[in-house]
Amino acid sequence: MTDRDIASIVSTTQAYYDGPADEIYRSIWGDNIHLGVYCGEECHQLEAKQHTNELMAGSVTLGADVRVLDLGCGYGSAARYLAANFGCSVTGTNISEKELELARSRSEEAGLGHLLSFEYGDFHRLEYPDGSYDVVWSQDAFLHAVDKMAVLSECRRVLKPGGTLVFSDILVRRDTPEEDRTIIYDRVKSPDIWDIEDYREGLSSLGLQVIREEDWSRNVAPSYAWVRDGLLENREALLPRIGAETIERTVESLTFWVDSANAGNIGWALFVANKPV
């Protein structure tokens, strides 16, 4: 994969998140633009997404002396959660300028500006020194990577010895038919989405020790069904901003994702891996 290939996909992904998707995320998803781990039969999706933050934070050592790098930070909700609850200093990176703008304003409103910074960053090539962070954190972002091994290698590089990489990501199973895979990729403008075995092998090849791995796939279909239903409920309000064609196309794509998740083709998992001392 050439630098030009990476730059092209990054540009396409940025246009996706700064385009109509931004309106949909702000209106439907809210600040936590990742999937949710349901915490009971009566658990609402918004609560489930917060529960994801709690589960991931509980899998690493956090405190006021811990520096966290959040890759693909979205609107900065997880960064604010970590700063507010553990006193961590967090650097959030993203390629979407619209998301970064809202992340900054939300953090100032929350009185957390002294602990948080948000800046443009492509996780294929991080602009940080070796060994500069205690924790590298990411939620459902690596699926957009053109070269996932390069991203994992960068995560390892910027971690301090003994540091921890914790991330969740959406998966596409290895035996998914190519026709279905193409449709799945098209919704998020991704060139490739890994399966759980791919991440397991990639982390191991870099000498990162996987200390926790959880398959959260059962949460995928209800999460995307909630987004689809929310889009339909808010159709009239969104029409002037993104248009009927975009709404119909997105509903169709989300329905395919829900069906694919129920068929076992789309999954979701958590990985926690340590860099050797």
Coordinates of C-alpha atoms in Angstrom, one line a residue:
M1 CA 0.0 0.0 0.0
T2 CA 1.5 3.3 -1.1
D3 CA 1.5 6.7 0.6
R4 CA -0.8 7.9 -2.1
D5 CA -3.3 5.0 -1.4
I6 CA -3.3 5.8 2.3
A7 CA -3.8 9.6 1.6
S8 CA -6.6 8.8 -0.8
I9 CA -8.5 6.7 1.7
V10 CA -7.9 9.1 4.6
S11 CA -9.3 11.9 2.5
T12 CA -12.4 9.8 1.6
T13 CA -12.9 8.9 5.2
Q14 CA -12.6 12.6 6.3
A15 CA -15.1 13.6 3.7
Y16 CA -17.5 10.9 5.0
Y17 CA -17.3 12.1 8.6
D18 CA -17.3 15.8 7.7
G19 CA -20.3 15.4 5.3
P20 CA -23.8 14.1 5.9
A21 CA -22.6 11.6 8.4
D22 CA -21.8 14.4 10.8
E23 CA -25.4 15.5 10.9
I24 CA -26.5 11.9 11.5
Y25 CA -24.0 11.3 14.2
R26 CA -24.8 14.5 16.1
S27 CA -28.6 14.0 15.8
I28 CA -28.8 10.3 16.4
W29 CA -25.7 8.9 17.9
G30 CA -24.9 11.7 20.3
D31 CA -21.4 12.3 21.7
N32 CA -20.5 8.6 22.0
I33 CA -20.2 7.6 18.4
H34 CA -19.3 4.0 19.0
L35 CA -21.4 0.8 19.7
G36 CA -22.8 0.0 23.1
V37 CA -22.5 -3.1 25.3
Y38 CA -26.0 -3.6 26.7
C39 CA -26.0 -3.9 30.5
G40 CA -29.4 -5.6 30.9
E41 CA -32.8 -6.1 29.2
E42 CA -34.0 -2.6 30.0
C43 CA -30.6 -1.0 29.0
H44 CA -31.1 1.9 26.6
Q45 CA -28.6 2.4 23.8
L46 CA -27.2 5.6 25.3
E47 CA -26.6 3.8 28.5
A48 CA -25.0 0.9 26.7
K49 CA -22.5 3.2 25.0
Q50 CA -21.5 4.7 28.3
H51 CA -21.2 1.2 29.6
T52 CA -18.7 0.5 26.8
N53 CA -16.5 3.4 28.1
E54 CA -16.8 2.0 31.6
L55 CA -15.8 -1.6 30.6
M56 CA -12.8 -0.3 28.6
A57 CA -11.6 2.0 31.3
G58 CA -11.9 -0.9 33.8
S59 CA -9.5 -3.0 31.7
V60 CA -6.5 -0.6 32.2
T61 CA -4.7 1.2 35.0
L62 CA -5.7 4.9 35.0
G63 CA -5.0 7.8 37.2
A64 CA -3.8 11.4 37.4
D65 CA -0.3 10.5 36.3
V66 CA -1.4 8.5 33.3
R67 CA -1.1 10.0 29.7
V68 CA -3.7 8.6 27.2
L69 CA -3.7 8.9 23.5
D70 CA -7.2 8.5 22.0
L71 CA -7.1 7.6 18.3
G72 CA -10.2 8.5 16.3
C73 CA -11.6 10.4 19.3
G74 CA -14.8 11.4 17.6
Y75 CA -16.5 14.2 19.6
G76 CA -14.2 13.5 22.6
S77 CA -16.8 11.8 24.8
A78 CA -14.5 9.0 26.0
A79 CA -11.6 11.5 26.6
R80 CA -13.9 13.6 28.8
Y81 CA -15.0 10.4 30.6
L82 CA -11.4 9.5 31.4
A83 CA -10.4 13.0 32.4
A84 CA -13.5 13.5 34.6
N85 CA -13.4 10.1 36.4
F86 CA -9.7 9.3 36.6
G87 CA -7.9 12.7 36.2
C88 CA -6.0 11.4 33.1
S89 CA -4.5 13.8 30.6
V90 CA -5.8 12.8 27.2
T91 CA -4.7 13.7 23.7
G92 CA -7.5 13.1 21.2
T93 CA -6.7 12.7 17.5
N94 CA -9.0 12.7 14.6
I95 CA -9.1 13.4 10.9
S96 CA -12.6 15.1 11.0
E97 CA -12.2 18.8 11.7
K98 CA -16.0 19.1 12.5
E99 CA -15.7 16.4 15.2
L100 CA -12.5 18.0 16.6
E101 CA -14.2 21.4 16.8
L102 CA -17.1 20.0 18.8
A103 CA -14.8 17.9 21.0
R104 CA -12.9 21.1 22.0
S105 CA -16.0 23.1 22.8
R106 CA -17.6 20.3 24.8
S107 CA -14.4 19.9 26.8
E108 CA -14.2 23.6 27.7
E109 CA -17.9 23.6 28.7
A110 CA -17.2 20.6 31.0
G111 CA -14.3 22.5 32.6
L112 CA -11.8 19.8 31.4
G113 CA -9.7 21.9 29.0
H114 CA -6.7 21.7 31.3
L115 CA -6.6 17.9 30.9
L116 CA -7.6 17.5 27.3
S117 CA -6.2 18.4 23.9
F118 CA -7.7 17.6 20.5
E119 CA -5.7 17.7 17.2
Y120 CA -5.7 16.4 13.7
G121 CA -3.9 13.1 13.4
D122 CA -3.7 10.2 11.0
F123 CA -3.1 7.0 13.0
H124 CA -1.0 5.5 10.1
R125 CA 1.8 8.0 11.1
L126 CA 1.6 9.5 14.5
E127 CA 3.4 12.7 15.2
Y128 CA 4.5 11.7 18.7
P129 CA 7.9 10.6 20.1
D130 CA 8.6 6.9 21.0
G131 CA 7.3 5.9 24.4
S132 CA 5.3 9.0 25.1
Y133 CA 2.0 7.5 26.3
D134 CA 1.0 5.1 29.1
V135 CA -2.3 4.1 27.3
V136 CA -3.3 4.1 23.7
W137 CA -7.1 4.0 23.4
S138 CA -9.4 3.6 20.4
Q139 CA -13.1 2.9 19.8
D140 CA -14.4 1.5 16.5
A141 CA -11.9 3.5 14.4
F142 CA -9.3 1.0 13.2
L143 CA -11.7 -0.4 10.6
H144 CA -11.0 2.7 8.6
A145 CA -7.2 2.0 8.4
V146 CA -5.7 1.3 5.0
D147 CA -2.7 -0.5 6.6
K148 CA -3.8 -1.9 10.0
M149 CA -0.4 -3.4 10.7
A150 CA 1.1 0.1 10.3
V151 CA -1.5 1.5 12.8
L152 CA -0.8 -1.2 15.4
S153 CA 2.9 -0.7 14.9
E154 CA 2.5 3.0 15.6
C155 CA 0.5 2.3 18.7
R156 CA 3.3 0.1 20.0
R157 CA 5.9 2.7 19.1
V158 CA 4.3 5.6 21.1
L159 CA 3.5 3.4 24.1
K160 CA 5.9 3.4 27.0
P161 CA 7.4 0.0 28.0
G162 CA 4.8 -1.7 30.0
G163 CA 2.1 0.5 28.5
T164 CA -1.3 -0.7 27.3
L165 CA -3.2 -0.6 24.1
V166 CA -6.9 -0.9 24.6
F167 CA -9.3 -0.8 21.6
S168 CA -12.6 -2.0 20.3
D169 CA -13.3 -2.5 16.6
I170 CA -16.0 -3.7 14.2
L171 CA -15.2 -7.0 12.5
V172 CA -16.1 -8.7 9.3
R173 CA -15.8 -12.4 9.5
R174 CA -13.3 -14.2 7.2
D175 CA -15.9 -16.3 5.6
T176 CA -18.2 -13.4 4.6
P177 CA -19.1 -13.6 0.9
E178 CA -17.2 -11.0 -1.2
E179 CA -20.4 -9.5 -2.5
D180 CA -21.7 -8.9 1.1
R181 CA -18.2 -7.6 2.1
T182 CA -18.3 -5.0 -0.6
I183 CA -21.6 -3.6 0.5
I184 CA -20.5 -3.6 4.2
Y185 CA -17.3 -1.7 3.3
D186 CA -19.2 0.8 1.2
R187 CA -21.2 2.3 4.0
V188 CA -18.2 3.4 6.0
K189 CA -15.8 3.9 3.0
S190 CA -13.4 1.3 4.4
P191 CA -10.9 -0.6 2.2
D192 CA -10.8 -3.6 4.5
I193 CA -12.2 -4.7 7.8
W194 CA -10.4 -7.4 9.9
D195 CA -11.7 -10.3 11.8
I196 CA -10.8 -11.2 15.4
E197 CA -8.1 -13.6 14.3
D198 CA -6.5 -11.0 12.2
Y199 CA -6.1 -8.7 15.2
R200 CA -4.9 -11.5 17.4
E201 CA -2.2 -12.4 14.8
G202 CA -1.3 -8.8 14.2
L203 CA -0.8 -7.9 17.8
S204 CA 1.2 -11.1 18.5
S205 CA 3.5 -10.5 15.5
L206 CA 4.4 -7.0 17.0
G207 CA 5.3 -8.6 20.4
L208 CA 2.2 -7.1 22.1
Q209 CA 0.9 -9.4 24.7
V210 CA -2.9 -9.8 24.6
I211 CA -4.1 -9.9 28.1
R212 CA -7.9 -9.5 27.4
E213 CA -10.1 -10.3 24.5
E214 CA -13.9 -10.1 24.5
D215 CA -16.3 -10.8 21.7
W216 CA -19.1 -8.2 21.9
S217 CA -20.7 -9.2 18.6
R218 CA -24.2 -9.8 20.1
N219 CA -24.5 -6.0 20.6
V220 CA -23.9 -5.1 16.9
A221 CA -27.4 -5.7 15.4
P222 CA -29.4 -3.9 18.2
S223 CA -26.9 -1.0 18.1
Y224 CA -27.3 -0.4 14.4
A225 CA -31.1 -1.1 14.5
W226 CA -31.3 1.7 17.1
V227 CA -29.5 4.1 14.8
R228 CA -31.6 3.2 11.8
D229 CA -34.8 3.6 13.8
G230 CA -33.6 6.9 15.1
L231 CA -32.9 8.1 11.6
L232 CA -36.4 7.2 10.5
E233 CA -37.9 9.0 13.5
N234 CA -35.9 12.1 12.8
R235 CA -36.4 12.0 9.1
E236 CA -38.3 15.3 8.8
A237 CA -35.9 17.3 10.8
L238 CA -32.9 15.9 8.9
L239 CA -34.4 16.3 5.4
P240 CA -33.4 20.0 4.9
R241 CA -29.9 19.2 6.0
I242 CA -28.9 16.0 4.2
G243 CA -31.7 15.3 1.8
A244 CA -34.1 12.4 1.1
E245 CA -31.7 10.5 -1.0
T246 CA -29.0 10.4 1.7
I247 CA -31.5 9.3 4.3
E248 CA -33.0 6.5 2.2
R249 CA -29.5 5.3 1.2
T250 CA -28.3 5.3 4.8
V251 CA -31.4 3.5 6.1
E252 CA -30.9 0.8 3.4
S253 CA -27.2 0.5 4.3
L254 CA -27.9 0.3 8.1
T255 CA -30.6 -2.4 7.4
F256 CA -28.0 -4.4 5.5
W257 CA -25.6 -4.1 8.5
V258 CA -28.2 -5.2 10.9
D259 CA -29.0 -8.2 8.8
S260 CA -25.3 -9.0 8.3
A261 CA -24.8 -8.8 12.0
N262 CA -27.7 -11.2 12.7
A263 CA -26.2 -13.5 10.0
G264 CA -22.9 -13.5 11.8
N265 CA -20.9 -11.7 9.2
I266 CA -20.3 -8.5 11.2
G267 CA -18.9 -8.7 14.7
W268 CA -17.3 -6.5 17.3
A269 CA -14.6 -7.1 19.9
L270 CA -12.4 -5.6 22.6
F271 CA -8.7 -6.1 22.8
V272 CA -6.3 -5.2 25.6
A273 CA -2.6 -5.7 24.9
N274 CA 0.6 -4.8 26.8
K275 CA 3.9 -3.6 25.4
P276 CA 6.7 -5.6 27.0
V277 CA 8.9 -3.8 29.6

